[in-house]
Amino acid sequence: GVDTLMRIPPSVLKQHRSKSDAWSAFNGKVYNITPYLAFHPGGERELMRVAGRDGTELFAATHAWVNADFMLDSCLVGFLISEPSPSS
Ligand code: HEM
């Protein structure tokens, strides 16, 4: 459920950029893309370009018609938030 999802800043997203542990953000939602890597019609290499970072722009540039929200629903990890300031 929604209460088990995390709030993820870019610095944490960045820690998940390997093939065995790949997260990416699309439209504010962070997904674990690891299980999908082998199935991506555009290939693993293309998908790994957005591992550990916000893939919204690249995704929109390649296939805006694909519904990632629907496809990756079971891989949702949480929501991308802005980096907390050091003082907070
Ligand atoms: C193709 C899904 C991320 C590059 C496709 C197709 C799907 C898909 C369903 C087939 C589309 C069609 O035939 O109309 C996804 C999902 C993504 C994702 C769910 C997010 C997790 C990306 C990213 C890139 C990318 C980030 C680029 C860096 C491509 C390319 C193709 C493709 C180049 C075309 C392959 C071809 O037809 O030869 N993707 N994609 N994809 N994807 Fe992705």
PDB file of C-alpha atoms and ligand atoms in Angstrom:
ATOM      1  CA  GLY A   1       0.000   0.000   0.000  1.00  0.00           C
ATOM      2  CA  VAL A   2       0.864   3.676  -0.227  1.00  0.00           C
ATOM      3  CA  ASP A   3       2.106   3.737   3.386  1.00  0.00           C
ATOM      4  CA  THR A   4       4.905   1.279   2.562  1.00  0.00           C
ATOM      5  CA  LEU A   5       6.306   3.537  -0.187  1.00  0.00           C
ATOM      6  CA  MET A   6       9.393   5.674   0.319  1.00  0.00           C
ATOM      7  CA  ARG A   7      10.242   9.304  -0.250  1.00  0.00           C
ATOM      8  CA  ILE A   8      13.438   9.175  -2.281  1.00  0.00           C
ATOM      9  CA  PRO A   9      15.811  12.117  -2.909  1.00  0.00           C
ATOM     10  CA  PRO A  10      18.215  12.100  -5.924  1.00  0.00           C
ATOM     11  CA  SER A  11      21.179  11.135  -3.697  1.00  0.00           C
ATOM     12  CA  VAL A  12      19.454   7.891  -2.712  1.00  0.00           C
ATOM     13  CA  LEU A  13      18.215   7.179  -6.239  1.00  0.00           C
ATOM     14  CA  LYS A  14      21.835   7.467  -7.373  1.00  0.00           C
ATOM     15  CA  GLN A  15      22.850   4.528  -5.167  1.00  0.00           C
ATOM     16  CA  HIS A  16      20.772   2.189  -7.332  1.00  0.00           C
ATOM     17  CA  ARG A  17      22.471   2.253 -10.693  1.00  0.00           C
ATOM     18  CA  SER A  18      23.815  -1.282 -11.224  1.00  0.00           C
ATOM     19  CA  LYS A  19      22.210  -4.026 -13.310  1.00  0.00           C
ATOM     20  CA  SER A  20      21.469  -6.055 -10.191  1.00  0.00           C
ATOM     21  CA  ASP A  21      19.977  -3.059  -8.402  1.00  0.00           C
ATOM     22  CA  ALA A  22      18.585  -0.460 -10.772  1.00  0.00           C
ATOM     23  CA  TRP A  23      16.050   2.213  -9.875  1.00  0.00           C
ATOM     24  CA  SER A  24      14.810   5.020 -12.077  1.00  0.00           C
ATOM     25  CA  ALA A  25      12.319   7.852 -11.729  1.00  0.00           C
ATOM     26  CA  PHE A  26       9.555   8.591 -14.222  1.00  0.00           C
ATOM     27  CA  ASN A  27       7.148  11.471 -13.673  1.00  0.00           C
ATOM     28  CA  GLY A  28       7.919  11.688  -9.981  1.00  0.00           C
ATOM     29  CA  LYS A  29       7.632   7.976  -9.268  1.00  0.00           C
ATOM     30  CA  VAL A  30      10.627   5.780  -8.500  1.00  0.00           C
ATOM     31  CA  TYR A  31      10.607   2.250  -9.908  1.00  0.00           C
ATOM     32  CA  ASN A  32      12.835  -0.766  -9.428  1.00  0.00           C
ATOM     33  CA  ILE A  33      13.589  -1.463 -13.101  1.00  0.00           C
ATOM     34  CA  THR A  34      15.873  -4.448 -12.384  1.00  0.00           C
ATOM     35  CA  PRO A  35      13.291  -7.176 -13.179  1.00  0.00           C
ATOM     36  CA  TYR A  36      12.290  -5.384 -16.389  1.00  0.00           C
ATOM     37  CA  LEU A  37      15.813  -4.962 -17.837  1.00  0.00           C
ATOM     38  CA  ALA A  38      15.799  -8.309 -19.655  1.00  0.00           C
ATOM     39  CA  PHE A  39      12.357  -7.643 -21.135  1.00  0.00           C
ATOM     40  CA  HIS A  40      12.728  -4.084 -22.415  1.00  0.00           C
ATOM     41  CA  PRO A  41      12.033  -4.099 -26.198  1.00  0.00           C
ATOM     42  CA  GLY A  42      14.612  -1.319 -26.608  1.00  0.00           C
ATOM     43  CA  GLY A  43      17.288  -3.395 -24.898  1.00  0.00           C
ATOM     44  CA  GLU A  44      19.029  -3.484 -21.561  1.00  0.00           C
ATOM     45  CA  ARG A  45      21.691  -0.937 -22.521  1.00  0.00           C
ATOM     46  CA  GLU A  46      19.171   1.752 -23.390  1.00  0.00           C
ATOM     47  CA  LEU A  47      17.263   1.213 -20.177  1.00  0.00           C
ATOM     48  CA  MET A  48      20.451   1.251 -18.073  1.00  0.00           C
ATOM     49  CA  ARG A  49      21.094   4.815 -19.275  1.00  0.00           C
ATOM     50  CA  VAL A  50      18.492   6.002 -16.797  1.00  0.00           C
ATOM     51  CA  ALA A  51      19.521   3.753 -13.898  1.00  0.00           C
ATOM     52  CA  GLY A  52      20.058   5.782 -10.739  1.00  0.00           C
ATOM     53  CA  ARG A  53      18.509   8.915 -12.153  1.00  0.00           C
ATOM     54  CA  ASP A  54      15.415  10.662 -13.428  1.00  0.00           C
ATOM     55  CA  GLY A  55      14.506   9.080 -16.769  1.00  0.00           C
ATOM     56  CA  THR A  56      11.444  11.191 -17.513  1.00  0.00           C
ATOM     57  CA  GLU A  57      12.980  13.167 -20.386  1.00  0.00           C
ATOM     58  CA  LEU A  58      14.664  10.240 -22.146  1.00  0.00           C
ATOM     59  CA  PHE A  59      11.520   8.185 -21.780  1.00  0.00           C
ATOM     60  CA  ALA A  60       9.367  10.928 -23.304  1.00  0.00           C
ATOM     61  CA  ALA A  61      11.870  11.408 -26.129  1.00  0.00           C
ATOM     62  CA  THR A  62      11.859   7.700 -27.061  1.00  0.00           C
ATOM     63  CA  HIS A  63       8.283   6.567 -26.542  1.00  0.00           C
ATOM     64  CA  ALA A  64       5.847   8.997 -24.962  1.00  0.00           C
ATOM     65  CA  TRP A  65       3.017   6.652 -26.001  1.00  0.00           C
ATOM     66  CA  VAL A  66       4.182   3.836 -23.692  1.00  0.00           C
ATOM     67  CA  ASN A  67       2.357   3.685 -20.334  1.00  0.00           C
ATOM     68  CA  ALA A  68       5.203   3.045 -17.872  1.00  0.00           C
ATOM     69  CA  ASP A  69       2.911   3.701 -14.899  1.00  0.00           C
ATOM     70  CA  PHE A  70       0.785   0.737 -15.870  1.00  0.00           C
ATOM     71  CA  MET A  71       3.652  -1.543 -16.943  1.00  0.00           C
ATOM     72  CA  LEU A  72       5.762  -0.968 -13.852  1.00  0.00           C
ATOM     73  CA  ASP A  73       3.016  -0.775 -11.264  1.00  0.00           C
ATOM     74  CA  SER A  74       4.311  -3.764  -9.290  1.00  0.00           C
ATOM     75  CA  CYS A  75       7.842  -2.289  -9.341  1.00  0.00           C
ATOM     76  CA  LEU A  76       6.915   0.997  -7.665  1.00  0.00           C
ATOM     77  CA  VAL A  77       9.314   1.835  -4.854  1.00  0.00           C
ATOM     78  CA  GLY A  78       8.251   5.352  -3.920  1.00  0.00           C
ATOM     79  CA  PHE A  79       8.227   9.013  -4.838  1.00  0.00           C
ATOM     80  CA  LEU A  80      11.041  11.267  -5.952  1.00  0.00           C
ATOM     81  CA  ILE A  81      11.502  14.257  -3.642  1.00  0.00           C
ATOM     82  CA  SER A  82      13.951  17.140  -3.795  1.00  0.00           C
ATOM     83  CA  GLU A  83      17.186  16.813  -1.864  1.00  0.00           C
ATOM     84  CA  PRO A  84      16.643  17.830   1.764  1.00  0.00           C
ATOM     85  CA  SER A  85      18.742  20.895   2.618  1.00  0.00           C
ATOM     86  CA  PRO A  86      21.677  20.194   4.996  1.00  0.00           C
ATOM     87  CA  SER A  87      20.138  22.438   7.660  1.00  0.00           C
ATOM     88  CA  SER A  88      16.883  20.494   7.967  1.00  0.00           C
TER      89      SER A  88
HETATM   90  C1  HEM B   1      10.990   0.407 -26.945  1.00  0.00           C
HETATM   91  C2  HEM B   1       9.060   0.229 -22.522  1.00  0.00           C
HETATM   92  C3  HEM B   1      12.577   3.077 -20.868  1.00  0.00           C
HETATM   93  C4  HEM B   1      14.468   3.306 -25.292  1.00  0.00           C
HETATM   94  C5  HEM B   1      10.127   0.164 -25.898  1.00  0.00           C
HETATM   95  C6  HEM B   1       8.835  -0.474 -26.008  1.00  0.00           C
HETATM   96  C7  HEM B   1       8.303  -0.533 -24.778  1.00  0.00           C
HETATM   97  C8  HEM B   1       9.238   0.077 -23.869  1.00  0.00           C
HETATM   98  C9  HEM B   1       6.948  -1.120 -24.383  1.00  0.00           C
HETATM   99  C10 HEM B   1       8.192  -0.930 -27.305  1.00  0.00           C
HETATM  100  C11 HEM B   1       7.455   0.287 -27.848  1.00  0.00           C
HETATM  101  C12 HEM B   1       6.819   0.122 -29.164  1.00  0.00           C
HETATM  102  O1  HEM B   1       7.169  -0.799 -29.890  1.00  0.00           O
HETATM  103  O2  HEM B   1       5.945   0.968 -29.497  1.00  0.00           O
HETATM  104  C13 HEM B   1       9.852   0.955 -21.682  1.00  0.00           C
HETATM  105  C14 HEM B   1       9.627   1.134 -20.265  1.00  0.00           C
HETATM  106  C15 HEM B   1      10.630   1.926 -19.810  1.00  0.00           C
HETATM  107  C16 HEM B   1      11.484   2.246 -20.926  1.00  0.00           C
HETATM  108  C17 HEM B   1       8.469   0.550 -19.469  1.00  0.00           C
HETATM  109  C18 HEM B   1      10.863   2.412 -18.404  1.00  0.00           C
HETATM  110  C19 HEM B   1      11.165   1.585 -17.445  1.00  0.00           C
HETATM  111  C20 HEM B   1      13.357   3.442 -21.930  1.00  0.00           C
HETATM  112  C21 HEM B   1      14.428   4.397 -21.883  1.00  0.00           C
HETATM  113  C22 HEM B   1      14.964   4.454 -23.129  1.00  0.00           C
HETATM  114  C23 HEM B   1      14.228   3.541 -23.957  1.00  0.00           C
HETATM  115  C24 HEM B   1      14.833   5.176 -20.639  1.00  0.00           C
HETATM  116  C25 HEM B   1      16.102   5.283 -23.623  1.00  0.00           C
HETATM  117  C26 HEM B   1      17.125   5.627 -22.902  1.00  0.00           C
HETATM  118  C27 HEM B   1      13.711   2.518 -26.101  1.00  0.00           C
HETATM  119  C28 HEM B   1      13.947   2.358 -27.517  1.00  0.00           C
HETATM  120  C29 HEM B   1      12.935   1.526 -27.998  1.00  0.00           C
HETATM  121  C30 HEM B   1      12.101   1.190 -26.876  1.00  0.00           C
HETATM  122  C31 HEM B   1      15.078   2.988 -28.321  1.00  0.00           C
HETATM  123  C32 HEM B   1      12.717   1.115 -29.440  1.00  0.00           C
HETATM  124  C33 HEM B   1      13.211  -0.264 -29.696  1.00  0.00           C
HETATM  125  C34 HEM B   1      12.913  -0.658 -31.123  1.00  0.00           C
HETATM  126  O3  HEM B   1      11.746  -0.578 -31.506  1.00  0.00           O
HETATM  127  O4  HEM B   1      13.837  -1.039 -31.803  1.00  0.00           O
HETATM  128  N1  HEM B   1      10.340   0.501 -24.579  1.00  0.00           N
HETATM  129  N2  HEM B   1      10.987   1.629 -22.049  1.00  0.00           N
HETATM  130  N3  HEM B   1      13.253   2.937 -23.201  1.00  0.00           N
HETATM  131  N4  HEM B   1      12.604   1.787 -25.741  1.00  0.00           N
HETATM  132 FE1  HEM B   1      11.827   1.694 -23.915  1.00  0.00          FE
END
